Amino acid sequence: MTAANPTSWQETWTARAPERHWLLLCGFAVSVGFLLIFGAQRSVERLIEARDLLPLALYVPSLIVVHLTLVAVRFRGDQLLVAAVALLSGLGILMHYRLGAFAADTLAGALRQYALYPACMGAMLLVTLAAMRGRYRHLAASPWLWALVSLGLLAALVVTGQRYRGAIYAAGFLTPSEFLKLSVVLYLAAFIAARAAALGAWRYGVLPPARALLPLVAVWLVLCALLLWQRDLGMVAILNVVLLLLLTLGSGRIGYFLLGLAVAVGGSLILLRFFSHSARRIDAWLNPFTDPTGASWQLLQGLSGMYSGGLWGQGFGAGNPEYIPIAASDFVYAVVGEELGFFGSVLVVLFFLLLFQRGFAIALRCRGLFARLLAAGLTAVLAVQTFLNIGGVTKLIPLTGLTLPFISQGGSSLLASLMAVGLLLAISDGEPKGRGRTKRRKA
Amino acid sequence: MNPLATFNTLIDSPAWPTLQLGLHGLFFLAFLYLLKRLFDLRRAAVLKALPKPKSMVGGGLVLLVLGVAFGAVLAYQASWQLMGMTRPDFIAFMQTYDRRQFNPAHRIARGRIADRRGRVLADSDEAEGRVRRVYPYGPVFAHVIGYQDPTFGATGLEGSANAHLNGSTPADLRAWRDLGQQVITQREPRGQDLVLTLDADLQRLAFAALDGRAGAVVMLRPGDGAVRVLASAPAFDPNRLDPALFKPGDPNARLLNRALQGRYPPGSTFKLVVAAEALAAGQTGPLYCEAQGFTTSARYPLIRDHDYYTARRAGLTWKGHGSLGLSRALAESCNVFFAKLGVQLGHERFAATLNNFLFGQRIPLHSSAYGSLTMVTGEAPRIAKSDQYGLAQASIGQGRVLMSPAHLALITAAIANDGLAVKPRLVASDEPEALARLMTATQARQLQQMMRRVVTEGTARGIAMPGLAIAGKTGTAQNSDGAPHSWFVGFAPADRRAPEQTLAIAVLVEQGGYGSAVAAPLARDLLLQAQQLGLLP
């Protein structure tokens, strides 16, 4: 077991050779992407300047910093996750740069954009460092704290938020609802892990334990009501999928899943009746050609872009994302489809799948119930969000207005996603030997 | 040696497009290589810190769920991104609203539209990466073929056969193979051709015969509904669409397809319908027709014959027809006779006849899942039971009875086809389709003889000539706008019983005056020209 538990940084350096190799390839692929964009954006009056190299010049070092830090702290956790996130983030930087996010007038404004990815990767690293070696178990100490944090985030949103595109977005720099994904998963994992036995005790095998569920249901109803009031249906969808998954996984009762499915079907029918906003979206989804220049314009322009991309794509930087409204955030996948083609989209989806598969693999290997639920919950949040986003852009499902993790523009979304990965990495580092395992069982 | 400056010059150099293509490929290769290396080194990077899972079920389930969910997304995405050409609505959307220069939807070489002899009526011409539609015959086919334009959309057959012309509905194996090539290369997508039943020469002659006057000509083969001429004037040039054309309130209504969509009082041509009704009822006269005219009540003006007014204008007194049978009344187009006959037949029978003669319908001449080119049939509001005068007026094709030229052509063709109405069709590959039986074969033959008599000794005797036996009916329809509309409906030859060698015709000249003076000679000329072109024996 000594090989699996390196004690010196030299051993870690050797053990993490695959990660180094993969990050090197990531850096190479992203550099080629930048060359392509430079070529496409070069115009008669604008030469490529040193400033244009800055995003790349910040990306590559941040990969190096991540790798070296993990080696330095003798990190034993996952390497593949790091590589997958590095590549997806690299694609995100490419898309940001390509969609003109870095074209700020002032140096300070530009710097804030340039620093976004490195800063968020730094945050990911900090979360990992803080929570590794089993320290993440402290997060399970008080489920109610996370419930309060979640409701507080929502309350902050209600107070500061303003209506924008049919949903409420926060006025300032941060979108508090993005961090709900973290706090709610933490709440669920802590709550369910602490009451796993009670939650699994179904009466006659058909009736869920009402008393054990009651506190959860109360918090959940408030949470969903507030989210629905803000018309954030996408978030409601994500959180409910995660709730069902964690209840089923934690209690070992498939009944939660079936019950949840029934409630979800009934609930969405009621919701559609009362939410004109979502009924419109459903209509634009089902019959896009009845109002092509109105409600379905964005969707159809996105699909048109993908169609003109075809199998191989127009080439990075050579498409026309300016015809798709809000391409940079919700519809970034359509730009990927247009410029990298169907082939490129498949590659991007493959990397997402790799990430999710790895996240669930970590969850399945965890001994501790809290760790297992937390890893599964965080991965599920990312997976469901990705599915809802690209499913919506490709018209498979109605649009929910969610961002594409790591790639869409939006600092809060990126920060929350990378912090989730940070926690996943910390969990994959395992628990220290010899203590805790028997003690944690019943807290 | 400044690498940035070198790069800038490189981008400017003519070699850059090739280099860019290479970089694009290299980008993909880098991705693929990374995937390969992720796979190669997976054993070296197992999750050492965590215990092995007890069973493989969980991992398998995760892979299954993720694979199904994202596989479905990618498959559905492919149905738009790669197979978008099989979604005609989508292609039409892109052709109208997508401004991307390189969108293949703009480069689709739409199929050609050709007449029955293969003469090209609409073609595609590529210039500067955009495909433009070219119409060699200009305004002659403007209404029936319509136009396809990125700004103004698609109308006529260009609209109803849009999917076919864009190649969105692959019909055979070759079309599917072409589609597969399109998916991989995205170059030069091709549509499918459309062959019509129309005859370009005859259509051009018909359009020329209208000579700028507002009106319509419809010619079709009674036996199978093949439309040979569908002309409407005034028209526009589909090669140069003028935005003024689309402003509402164009007094000339140049966009209106008068042949299919125009509704006019049918005048005396409607007497064919009443005659058929009388034949079915067995009431063929004789009726006494007063020279002074006929009315149902003293409160209403008298319905009189045309001869009455002619005589009065000459300062004479007309003696009247006296007692008339149906056949002579039709030949002389006697208003008094038909007004009386209509009242005698009654409201119920009248309404049933209109229903039987397909009034109040829209009949598609060509339709696809994405649109259709339709003709409207006549309309006659319900006449109240108490309104005898309204019935009398309607029976001579006045009052509120309105019909389209295509509807009258359809009825005439049905008479020539021994009573069976066949759906008019424009696309050669469409199967002939019976619409309805308007009357029995015996009645139809009686009516054929009566219509022949109109030309040999009746109101249309001016167009009688040796060589082609024309049967028909004239119409002079009073209207509130001014001079009466001039109508002629008929078929030729009347002396042979071969439906595939017969042509039915309906001619309308808006405010042209007497049917016998304007529409009838025009129809005669066109039938003679059809004979010269070999369409008639």
CSV table of N, CA and C in Angstrom, one decimal, chain A residues 283-357:
chain,number,residue,atom,x,y,z
A,283,ASP,N,-44.2,26.1,-26.0
A,283,ASP,CA,-44.8,26.2,-27.3
A,283,ASP,C,-43.7,26.5,-28.4
A,284,ALA,N,-42.8,27.4,-28.0
A,284,ALA,CA,-41.7,27.7,-28.9
A,284,ALA,C,-40.8,26.5,-29.2
A,285,TRP,N,-40.8,25.6,-28.2
A,285,TRP,CA,-40.1,24.3,-28.4
A,285,TRP,C,-40.8,23.4,-29.3
A,286,LEU,N,-42.1,23.2,-29.1
A,286,LEU,CA,-42.8,22.2,-29.8
A,286,LEU,C,-43.1,22.7,-31.3
A,287,ASN,N,-43.4,23.9,-31.4
A,287,ASN,CA,-43.8,24.4,-32.7
A,287,ASN,C,-42.9,25.6,-33.1
A,288,PRO,N,-41.6,25.4,-33.4
A,288,PRO,CA,-40.8,26.5,-33.6
A,288,PRO,C,-41.1,27.3,-34.8
A,289,PHE,N,-41.8,26.7,-35.8
A,289,PHE,CA,-42.0,27.4,-37.0
A,289,PHE,C,-43.3,28.2,-37.1
A,290,THR,N,-44.1,28.2,-36.0
A,290,THR,CA,-45.3,29.0,-36.0
A,290,THR,C,-44.9,30.5,-35.7
A,291,ASP,N,-43.8,30.7,-34.9
A,291,ASP,CA,-43.4,32.1,-34.7
A,291,ASP,C,-41.9,32.2,-34.8
A,292,PRO,N,-41.4,31.9,-36.0
A,292,PRO,CA,-40.0,31.8,-36.2
A,292,PRO,C,-39.2,33.1,-35.9
A,293,THR,N,-39.8,34.3,-36.1
A,293,THR,CA,-39.1,35.5,-35.9
A,293,THR,C,-39.3,36.0,-34.4
A,294,GLY,N,-40.1,35.4,-33.7
A,294,GLY,CA,-40.4,35.8,-32.3
A,294,GLY,C,-39.8,34.9,-31.3
A,295,ALA,N,-40.7,34.1,-30.7
A,295,ALA,CA,-40.3,33.2,-29.6
A,295,ALA,C,-39.2,32.2,-29.9
A,296,SER,N,-39.2,31.8,-31.2
A,296,SER,CA,-38.2,30.7,-31.5
A,296,SER,C,-37.0,31.2,-32.2
A,297,TRP,N,-36.9,32.5,-32.3
A,297,TRP,CA,-35.8,33.1,-33.1
A,297,TRP,C,-34.4,32.6,-32.6
A,298,GLN,N,-34.2,32.7,-31.3
A,298,GLN,CA,-32.9,32.3,-30.8
A,298,GLN,C,-32.6,30.8,-31.1
A,299,LEU,N,-33.6,30.0,-30.8
A,299,LEU,CA,-33.4,28.6,-31.0
A,299,LEU,C,-33.1,28.3,-32.4
A,300,LEU,N,-33.9,28.9,-33.3
A,300,LEU,CA,-33.7,28.5,-34.8
A,300,LEU,C,-32.4,29.1,-35.3
A,301,GLN,N,-32.0,30.3,-34.8
A,301,GLN,CA,-30.7,30.9,-35.3
A,301,GLN,C,-29.6,30.0,-34.8
A,302,GLY,N,-29.7,29.4,-33.6
A,302,GLY,CA,-28.7,28.5,-33.1
A,302,GLY,C,-28.6,27.3,-33.9
A,303,LEU,N,-29.8,26.7,-34.3
A,303,LEU,CA,-29.8,25.5,-35.1
A,303,LEU,C,-29.3,25.8,-36.5
A,304,SER,N,-29.6,27.0,-37.0
A,304,SER,CA,-29.1,27.4,-38.4
A,304,SER,C,-27.6,27.5,-38.3
A,305,GLY,N,-27.1,28.0,-37.3
A,305,GLY,CA,-25.6,28.1,-37.1
A,305,GLY,C,-25.0,26.7,-37.1
A,306,MET,N,-25.6,25.8,-36.4
A,306,MET,CA,-25.1,24.4,-36.4
A,306,MET,C,-25.2,23.8,-37.7
A,307,TYR,N,-26.3,24.0,-38.4
A,307,TYR,CA,-26.5,23.5,-39.7
A,307,TYR,C,-25.4,23.9,-40.7
A,308,SER,N,-25.1,25.3,-40.6
A,308,SER,CA,-24.1,25.8,-41.5
A,308,SER,C,-22.7,25.2,-41.1
A,309,GLY,N,-22.6,24.8,-39.8
A,309,GLY,CA,-21.3,24.2,-39.4
A,309,GLY,C,-21.1,22.8,-40.0
A,310,GLY,N,-22.2,22.1,-40.1
A,310,GLY,CA,-22.1,20.7,-40.7
A,310,GLY,C,-21.3,19.8,-39.9
A,311,LEU,N,-20.7,18.9,-40.6
A,311,LEU,CA,-19.9,17.8,-39.9
A,311,LEU,C,-18.6,18.3,-39.3
A,312,TRP,N,-17.9,19.2,-40.1
A,312,TRP,CA,-16.6,19.5,-39.7
A,312,TRP,C,-16.5,20.9,-39.1
A,313,GLY,N,-17.5,21.8,-39.3
A,313,GLY,CA,-17.5,23.1,-38.8
A,313,GLY,C,-16.9,24.1,-39.7
A,314,GLN,N,-17.2,25.4,-39.4
A,314,GLN,CA,-16.7,26.5,-40.2
A,314,GLN,C,-15.2,26.8,-39.8
A,315,GLY,N,-14.7,26.3,-38.8
A,315,GLY,CA,-13.4,26.6,-38.3
A,315,GLY,C,-13.5,27.6,-37.1
A,316,PHE,N,-12.7,27.4,-36.1
A,316,PHE,CA,-12.7,28.2,-35.0
A,316,PHE,C,-12.6,29.7,-35.3
A,317,GLY,N,-13.5,30.5,-34.9
A,317,GLY,CA,-13.5,31.9,-35.2
A,317,GLY,C,-14.1,32.3,-36.5
A,318,ALA,N,-14.5,31.3,-37.4
A,318,ALA,CA,-15.0,31.7,-38.7
A,318,ALA,C,-16.5,31.7,-38.8
A,319,GLY,N,-17.2,31.3,-37.7
A,319,GLY,CA,-18.6,31.3,-37.8
A,319,GLY,C,-19.2,32.7,-37.5
A,320,ASN,N,-20.5,32.7,-37.4
A,320,ASN,CA,-21.2,34.0,-37.2
A,320,ASN,C,-22.1,33.9,-36.0
A,321,PRO,N,-21.5,33.8,-34.8
A,321,PRO,CA,-22.3,33.7,-33.6
A,321,PRO,C,-23.1,35.0,-33.3
A,322,GLU,N,-22.7,36.1,-34.0
A,322,GLU,CA,-23.4,37.4,-33.7
A,322,GLU,C,-24.9,37.3,-34.1
A,323,TYR,N,-25.2,36.3,-34.9
A,323,TYR,CA,-26.6,36.2,-35.3
A,323,TYR,C,-27.5,35.5,-34.2
A,324,ILE,N,-26.8,34.8,-33.3
A,324,ILE,CA,-27.6,34.1,-32.2
A,324,ILE,C,-27.6,35.0,-31.0
A,325,PRO,N,-28.8,35.4,-30.6
A,325,PRO,CA,-28.9,36.3,-29.4
A,325,PRO,C,-28.4,35.5,-28.2
A,326,ILE,N,-27.6,36.3,-27.3
A,326,ILE,CA,-27.0,35.7,-26.1
A,326,ILE,C,-26.2,34.5,-26.3
A,327,ALA,N,-25.4,34.5,-27.4
A,327,ALA,CA,-24.7,33.3,-27.8
A,327,ALA,C,-23.7,33.0,-26.7
A,328,ALA,N,-23.1,34.0,-26.0
A,328,ALA,CA,-22.0,33.7,-25.1
A,328,ALA,C,-22.4,32.9,-23.9
A,329,SER,N,-23.6,33.1,-23.4
A,329,SER,CA,-23.9,32.4,-22.2
A,329,SER,C,-24.7,31.1,-22.5
A,330,ASP,N,-26.0,31.2,-22.7
A,330,ASP,CA,-26.9,30.0,-22.9
A,330,ASP,C,-26.6,29.2,-24.1
A,331,PHE,N,-26.2,29.9,-25.2
A,331,PHE,CA,-26.1,29.3,-26.5
A,331,PHE,C,-24.7,29.0,-27.0
A,332,VAL,N,-23.8,28.9,-26.0
A,332,VAL,CA,-22.4,28.8,-26.4
A,332,VAL,C,-22.2,27.4,-27.2
A,333,TYR,N,-23.1,26.4,-26.8
A,333,TYR,CA,-22.9,25.1,-27.5
A,333,TYR,C,-23.3,25.2,-28.9
A,334,ALA,N,-24.2,26.1,-29.3
A,334,ALA,CA,-24.5,26.3,-30.7
A,334,ALA,C,-23.3,26.9,-31.5
A,335,VAL,N,-22.5,27.8,-30.8
A,335,VAL,CA,-21.3,28.3,-31.4
A,335,VAL,C,-20.3,27.2,-31.6
A,336,VAL,N,-20.2,26.3,-30.6
A,336,VAL,CA,-19.3,25.2,-30.7
A,336,VAL,C,-19.7,24.3,-31.9
A,337,GLY,N,-21.0,24.1,-32.1
A,337,GLY,CA,-21.5,23.3,-33.2
A,337,GLY,C,-21.2,24.0,-34.5
A,338,GLU,N,-21.4,25.3,-34.6
A,338,GLU,CA,-21.2,26.0,-35.8
A,338,GLU,C,-19.7,26.0,-36.2
A,339,GLU,N,-18.8,26.2,-35.3
A,339,GLU,CA,-17.4,26.4,-35.6
A,339,GLU,C,-16.6,25.1,-35.6
A,340,LEU,N,-17.0,24.2,-34.7
A,340,LEU,CA,-16.2,23.0,-34.7
A,340,LEU,C,-17.0,21.8,-35.3
A,341,GLY,N,-18.2,22.1,-35.8
A,341,GLY,CA,-19.0,21.1,-36.5
A,341,GLY,C,-19.6,20.0,-35.5
A,342,PHE,N,-20.3,19.1,-36.1
A,342,PHE,CA,-20.8,18.0,-35.3
A,342,PHE,C,-19.7,17.2,-34.7
A,343,PHE,N,-18.7,17.0,-35.4
A,343,PHE,CA,-17.5,16.3,-34.9
A,343,PHE,C,-17.0,16.9,-33.6
A,344,GLY,N,-16.8,18.2,-33.7
A,344,GLY,CA,-16.3,18.9,-32.5
A,344,GLY,C,-17.3,18.8,-31.3
A,345,SER,N,-18.6,18.9,-31.6
A,345,SER,CA,-19.6,18.8,-30.5
A,345,SER,C,-19.5,17.4,-29.9
A,346,VAL,N,-19.3,16.4,-30.7
A,346,VAL,CA,-19.2,15.0,-30.1
A,346,VAL,C,-17.9,15.0,-29.2
A,347,LEU,N,-16.8,15.6,-29.6
A,347,LEU,CA,-15.6,15.6,-28.8
A,347,LEU,C,-15.9,16.3,-27.5
A,348,VAL,N,-16.5,17.5,-27.5
A,348,VAL,CA,-16.8,18.2,-26.3
A,348,VAL,C,-17.7,17.4,-25.4
A,349,VAL,N,-18.7,16.8,-25.9
A,349,VAL,CA,-19.6,16.0,-25.1
A,349,VAL,C,-18.9,14.8,-24.5
A,350,LEU,N,-18.0,14.2,-25.3
A,350,LEU,CA,-17.2,13.1,-24.8
A,350,LEU,C,-16.4,13.5,-23.5
A,351,PHE,N,-15.8,14.7,-23.6
A,351,PHE,CA,-15.0,15.1,-22.4
A,351,PHE,C,-15.9,15.4,-21.2
A,352,PHE,N,-17.1,15.9,-21.5
A,352,PHE,CA,-18.1,16.1,-20.4
A,352,PHE,C,-18.4,14.7,-19.8
A,353,LEU,N,-18.7,13.7,-20.7
A,353,LEU,CA,-19.1,12.4,-20.2
A,353,LEU,C,-17.9,11.8,-19.4
A,354,LEU,N,-16.7,12.0,-19.8
A,354,LEU,CA,-15.6,11.5,-19.1
A,354,LEU,C,-15.6,12.1,-17.7
A,355,LEU,N,-15.8,13.4,-17.6
A,355,LEU,CA,-15.9,14.1,-16.3
A,355,LEU,C,-17.0,13.5,-15.4
A,356,PHE,N,-18.2,13.3,-16.0
A,356,PHE,CA,-19.3,12.8,-15.1
A,356,PHE,C,-19.0,11.4,-14.7
A,357,GLN,N,-18.6,10.6,-15.7
A,357,GLN,CA,-18.3,9.2,-15.4
A,357,GLN,C,-17.3,9.1,-14.2
